[in-house]
Amino acid sequence: MKILLLDKNHPLITEQLLEKNFILEEDFMSSYDEVCQKIENYDGVIIRSRIPLDQNFLEKAKNLKFIARVGAGMENIDIPIAEKLGIQLINSPEGNRDSVAEHVVGMLLILMNRLFIASNEVKNGIWLREENRGDELLGKTVGLIGYGNMGKATAKRLSGFGCEVIFHDILPNLSDKFATQVSLEELKEKAEVLSLHIPLTYSTNYLVDAEFISEMKNDFYFVNTARGKNVETKSLVKALKSGKVKGACLDVLEYEKASFENLETENEDLQYLLNSEKAIVTPHIAGWTHQSKEKLAQIIVDKILASYSN
């Protein structure tokens, strides 16, 4: 099989597939149009987020048997068209679930205990204790939306902090020893911390908007390590200013480029988030540890070999 690799990933992908006699070609620079012109020559493609695999791309990929995305989200692939064309879709959410979960906990601890603020103050000769009194995770009710790989890993960590973890998911009967499944209405009634673990789809675009926030009974901390467009930023900023949202931990932003490599726009809402002590913003790195890079790649290789190894 001839496979095109469109993004740089851990070298084990190349090493292990070559050992199994796959023919590999790396192309990390060609444009969308240039790749479209040659994609019919390949049986498989391995991607991250650089190039969208839309209907035009997929219809030109006349011999494509599989698309493997090194990561979890598949929103840069036209999934209905791929399925219609009989192209197998492979991803690896198992590979970075632990790093995402640790990132969620880390951001919450930093925000709720004012660690970054207090550390900067001391480094600048300011010694404030009462003003930097923290807020404990212990005893908080944490509501997760989405209980797949990321949600389950996050619940496991937070249950160890003495939190009551509840979650809402579109699939039934997912409760386990770490978290209890509830309706979305019950989650909005009880949650004091809200964390998103959902893909970006038509139904989850701007899921957290002004109406959603107003329906939360408690003032709450908000965490998003899912996708930036799951949240309507202007409504989040308004809620931060009013105190309805006590603080926000954002690893993803509505204003990211589709490739996740930078921001595509700047505005007043973004500037507020970047300058506010109520917000922690990181550059889409929740699933981006040294360990997850290797695990993501290994899982992709294992899944490809399970389907296509002779």
Coordinates of C-alpha atoms in Angstrom, one line a residue:
M1 CA 0.0 0.0 0.0
K2 CA 1.1 3.5 -0.8
I3 CA 0.6 6.1 2.0
L4 CA 0.9 9.9 1.9
L5 CA 2.0 11.6 5.1
L6 CA 0.8 15.2 5.1
D7 CA 2.0 16.3 8.6
K8 CA 5.1 15.8 10.7
N9 CA 4.5 13.2 13.5
H10 CA 6.5 10.9 15.6
P11 CA 9.1 9.0 13.5
L12 CA 7.9 5.6 14.7
I13 CA 5.0 5.9 12.2
T14 CA 7.5 5.9 9.3
E15 CA 9.8 3.4 10.9
Q16 CA 7.2 0.8 11.7
L17 CA 5.2 1.1 8.5
L18 CA 8.3 0.8 6.4
E19 CA 9.2 -2.4 8.3
K20 CA 5.9 -3.8 7.2
N21 CA 6.6 -3.0 3.6
F22 CA 4.3 0.0 3.2
I23 CA 5.4 2.6 0.6
L24 CA 5.5 6.0 2.2
E25 CA 5.8 9.5 0.8
E26 CA 6.1 12.6 3.1
D27 CA 4.8 15.9 1.9
F28 CA 4.7 18.6 4.6
M29 CA 4.8 21.6 2.3
S30 CA 2.5 21.2 -0.8
S31 CA -0.7 23.2 -0.9
Y32 CA -4.2 21.8 -0.8
D33 CA -4.5 22.1 -4.6
E34 CA -1.1 20.4 -5.2
V35 CA -2.1 17.5 -3.0
C36 CA -5.4 17.2 -4.7
Q37 CA -3.6 16.7 -8.0
K38 CA -1.8 13.6 -6.8
I39 CA -4.0 12.1 -4.1
E40 CA -5.4 9.5 -6.5
N41 CA -2.0 7.8 -6.4
Y42 CA -2.4 6.8 -2.8
D43 CA -4.1 4.0 -0.8
G44 CA -3.9 5.8 2.5
V45 CA -3.3 9.2 4.0
I46 CA -2.0 10.1 7.4
I47 CA -2.9 13.7 8.6
R48 CA -3.1 16.0 11.6
S49 CA -4.8 19.3 10.7
R50 CA -2.9 21.1 7.9
I51 CA -5.1 20.3 5.0
P52 CA -8.9 19.9 4.9
L53 CA -10.2 16.7 3.4
D54 CA -13.4 18.0 1.9
Q55 CA -15.7 16.6 -0.7
N56 CA -13.5 17.9 -3.6
F57 CA -10.4 16.3 -2.1
L58 CA -12.1 13.0 -1.4
E59 CA -13.7 12.6 -4.8
K60 CA -10.3 13.1 -6.4
A61 CA -8.8 10.4 -4.0
K62 CA -10.2 7.6 -6.2
N63 CA -8.0 4.8 -4.7
L64 CA -8.1 6.0 -1.1
K65 CA -8.9 3.1 1.4
F66 CA -8.2 4.9 4.7
I67 CA -7.6 8.3 6.3
A68 CA -5.7 8.2 9.6
R69 CA -5.7 11.3 11.8
V70 CA -3.1 11.4 14.5
G71 CA -5.3 12.9 17.2
A72 CA -9.0 12.8 18.2
G73 CA -11.0 15.4 16.3
M74 CA -12.2 14.6 12.8
E75 CA -13.9 17.9 11.9
N76 CA -11.4 18.6 9.0
I77 CA -12.7 15.6 7.2
D78 CA -16.0 15.4 5.3
I79 CA -17.1 12.3 7.2
P80 CA -20.4 11.6 5.3
I81 CA -18.6 11.8 2.0
A82 CA -15.8 9.6 3.2
E83 CA -18.2 7.0 4.5
K84 CA -20.2 7.1 1.2
L85 CA -17.0 6.5 -0.7
G86 CA -16.1 3.6 1.6
I87 CA -13.0 5.2 3.0
Q88 CA -12.1 3.9 6.5
L89 CA -11.6 6.6 9.1
I90 CA -9.0 6.1 11.8
N91 CA -8.1 8.3 14.8
S92 CA -6.4 7.9 18.1
P93 CA -8.2 9.6 21.0
E94 CA -6.8 7.0 23.3
G95 CA -3.3 8.5 22.8
N96 CA -3.8 11.9 24.4
R97 CA -6.6 11.4 26.8
D98 CA -4.2 11.3 29.8
S99 CA -2.4 14.5 28.8
V100 CA -5.8 16.3 28.3
A101 CA -7.0 15.2 31.7
E102 CA -3.9 16.4 33.4
H103 CA -4.1 19.7 31.6
V104 CA -7.6 20.2 32.8
V105 CA -6.7 19.6 36.4
G106 CA -3.5 21.7 36.1
M107 CA -5.4 24.7 34.7
L108 CA -8.1 24.5 37.4
L109 CA -5.5 24.3 40.2
I110 CA -3.6 27.3 38.8
L111 CA -6.7 29.3 38.3
M112 CA -8.5 28.5 41.6
N113 CA -5.4 28.9 43.7
R114 CA -4.2 32.0 41.9
L115 CA -0.8 30.3 41.5
F116 CA 0.4 32.1 38.4
I117 CA -0.8 35.5 39.7
A118 CA 0.8 35.0 43.1
S119 CA 4.0 33.8 41.7
N120 CA 4.3 36.8 39.4
E121 CA 3.6 39.1 42.3
V122 CA 6.3 37.7 44.5
K123 CA 8.8 37.8 41.6
N124 CA 8.0 41.5 41.4
G125 CA 8.4 42.2 45.1
I126 CA 4.7 42.0 46.0
W127 CA 3.8 39.8 49.0
L128 CA 0.0 39.4 49.3
R129 CA -1.6 36.6 51.2
E130 CA -5.2 37.4 51.9
E131 CA -5.7 38.7 48.4
N132 CA -4.4 35.3 47.0
R133 CA -6.6 33.1 49.2
G134 CA -7.5 30.0 47.0
D135 CA -10.6 28.0 46.3
E136 CA -10.5 24.2 46.8
L137 CA -11.6 21.6 44.3
L138 CA -12.5 19.3 47.2
G139 CA -16.3 19.0 47.5
K140 CA -17.0 20.8 44.2
T141 CA -19.5 19.2 41.8
V142 CA -17.8 19.0 38.4
G143 CA -20.0 18.7 35.3
L144 CA -18.5 17.2 32.1
I145 CA -20.2 17.4 28.8
G146 CA -19.0 14.4 26.7
Y147 CA -17.9 11.1 28.3
G148 CA -15.6 9.6 25.7
N149 CA -11.9 9.0 26.1
M150 CA -11.1 12.6 27.3
G151 CA -14.1 12.9 29.6
K152 CA -13.5 9.5 31.3
A153 CA -9.8 10.3 31.9
T154 CA -10.7 13.7 33.4
A155 CA -13.3 12.2 35.7
K156 CA -10.8 9.7 37.0
R157 CA -8.4 12.5 38.0
L158 CA -11.0 14.8 39.5
S159 CA -12.7 12.0 41.5
G160 CA -9.3 11.7 43.3
F161 CA -9.6 15.3 44.4
G162 CA -12.8 14.6 46.2
C163 CA -15.1 16.1 43.6
E164 CA -18.5 14.8 42.8
V165 CA -18.3 14.3 39.0
I166 CA -21.4 14.2 36.9
F167 CA -21.6 14.2 33.1
H168 CA -24.0 14.5 30.2
D169 CA -23.5 12.5 26.9
I170 CA -25.7 11.7 23.9
L171 CA -25.0 7.9 24.5
P172 CA -26.8 6.2 27.3
N173 CA -25.6 4.0 30.2
L174 CA -22.1 5.3 30.6
S175 CA -21.9 5.8 34.3
D176 CA -18.9 4.3 36.1
K177 CA -17.1 4.4 39.5
F178 CA -15.7 7.9 38.6
A179 CA -18.8 9.8 37.4
T180 CA -22.6 9.6 37.2
Q181 CA -24.5 10.3 34.0
V182 CA -27.2 13.0 34.3
S183 CA -29.5 15.0 32.0
L184 CA -28.2 18.3 30.7
E185 CA -30.8 20.0 32.9
E186 CA -29.5 18.3 36.0
L187 CA -26.0 19.1 35.1
K188 CA -26.9 22.8 34.7
E189 CA -28.6 22.6 38.1
K190 CA -25.7 21.1 40.1
A191 CA -22.3 21.9 38.4
E192 CA -19.9 24.3 40.0
V193 CA -17.2 23.5 37.4
L194 CA -18.0 22.9 33.8
S195 CA -15.6 21.1 31.4
L196 CA -16.2 20.3 27.7
H197 CA -15.0 17.0 26.1
I198 CA -17.0 17.0 22.8
P199 CA -16.2 17.0 19.1
L200 CA -17.1 20.0 16.9
T201 CA -20.3 19.2 15.0
Y202 CA -23.3 21.1 13.8
S203 CA -25.1 20.5 17.1
T204 CA -22.1 21.4 19.3
N205 CA -21.1 24.6 17.5
Y206 CA -21.6 27.4 20.0
L207 CA -23.1 24.9 22.5
V208 CA -22.0 27.2 25.3
D209 CA -23.7 30.5 24.5
A210 CA -25.5 33.2 26.4
E211 CA -28.6 31.0 26.9
F212 CA -26.6 28.0 28.1
I213 CA -24.7 30.1 30.6
S214 CA -27.9 31.8 31.9
E215 CA -29.3 28.3 32.5
M216 CA -26.5 27.4 34.9
K217 CA -27.8 27.7 38.4
N218 CA -24.5 28.3 40.1
D219 CA -21.7 30.7 39.4
F220 CA -19.1 28.3 37.9
Y221 CA -15.6 27.8 36.7
F222 CA -15.3 26.9 33.0
V223 CA -12.8 24.7 31.2
N224 CA -12.5 24.1 27.4
T225 CA -10.0 21.6 26.0
A226 CA -12.3 20.5 23.2
R227 CA -12.7 22.9 20.3
G228 CA -12.8 26.7 20.3
K229 CA -16.0 27.0 18.4
N230 CA -17.9 24.9 21.0
V231 CA -18.1 28.2 22.9
E232 CA -19.4 31.6 21.9
T233 CA -16.6 33.8 23.1
K234 CA -18.5 37.0 23.4
S235 CA -21.0 35.4 25.8
L236 CA -18.2 33.8 27.8
V237 CA -16.5 37.2 28.2
K238 CA -19.8 38.9 29.2
A239 CA -20.2 36.2 31.9
L240 CA -16.7 36.6 33.2
K241 CA -17.2 40.3 33.5
S242 CA -20.5 39.8 35.4
G243 CA -19.1 37.1 37.7
K244 CA -21.4 34.3 36.4
V245 CA -18.3 32.6 35.2
K246 CA -15.8 32.8 38.1
G247 CA -12.9 31.9 35.9
A248 CA -12.1 30.3 32.5
C249 CA -9.4 27.8 31.5
L250 CA -9.1 27.8 27.8
D251 CA -6.8 25.6 25.8
V252 CA -8.7 26.3 22.6
L253 CA -10.2 29.5 21.1
E254 CA -12.9 30.3 18.7
Y255 CA -10.4 32.4 16.8
E256 CA -7.9 29.6 15.9
K257 CA -7.0 28.8 12.4
A258 CA -8.4 25.5 11.1
S259 CA -4.8 24.1 11.3
F260 CA -4.7 25.1 15.1
E261 CA -1.2 26.6 14.3
N262 CA -2.1 30.2 15.3
L263 CA -4.9 32.7 15.7
E264 CA -6.7 33.9 12.6
T265 CA -8.3 37.0 14.1
E266 CA -8.0 39.4 17.1
N267 CA -10.8 41.5 18.7
E268 CA -11.8 43.0 22.0
D269 CA -13.1 39.7 23.4
L270 CA -9.8 38.0 22.8
Q271 CA -7.9 40.9 24.3
Y272 CA -10.0 40.7 27.4
L273 CA -9.2 37.0 27.8
L274 CA -5.5 37.6 27.3
N275 CA -5.4 40.3 29.8
S276 CA -7.8 39.1 32.5
E277 CA -6.7 37.5 35.7
K278 CA -9.9 35.4 35.5
A279 CA -8.7 33.5 32.4
I280 CA -5.9 31.1 31.7
V281 CA -5.2 30.6 27.9
T282 CA -2.9 28.0 26.5
P283 CA -2.1 27.4 22.7
H284 CA -4.0 24.2 22.1
I285 CA -1.5 22.0 23.9
A286 CA -3.7 20.0 26.3
G287 CA -3.0 16.8 24.3
W288 CA 0.5 17.9 23.5
T289 CA 2.9 16.1 25.8
H290 CA 6.1 14.2 24.9
Q291 CA 4.3 11.0 26.0
S292 CA 1.1 11.7 24.0
K293 CA 3.1 12.3 20.8
E294 CA 4.4 8.8 20.9
K295 CA 1.2 7.2 22.1
L296 CA -0.9 8.9 19.4
A297 CA 1.5 7.7 16.7
Q298 CA 1.7 4.1 18.1
I299 CA -2.1 3.8 18.2
I300 CA -2.4 5.0 14.6
V301 CA 0.2 2.5 13.5
D302 CA -1.5 -0.3 15.4
K303 CA -4.9 0.4 13.9
I304 CA -3.5 0.6 10.4
L305 CA -1.7 -2.7 10.8
A306 CA -4.8 -4.3 12.3
S307 CA -6.7 -3.5 9.1
Y308 CA -4.1 -3.7 6.4
S309 CA -1.1 -5.8 7.4
N310 CA -0.5 -8.8 5.3

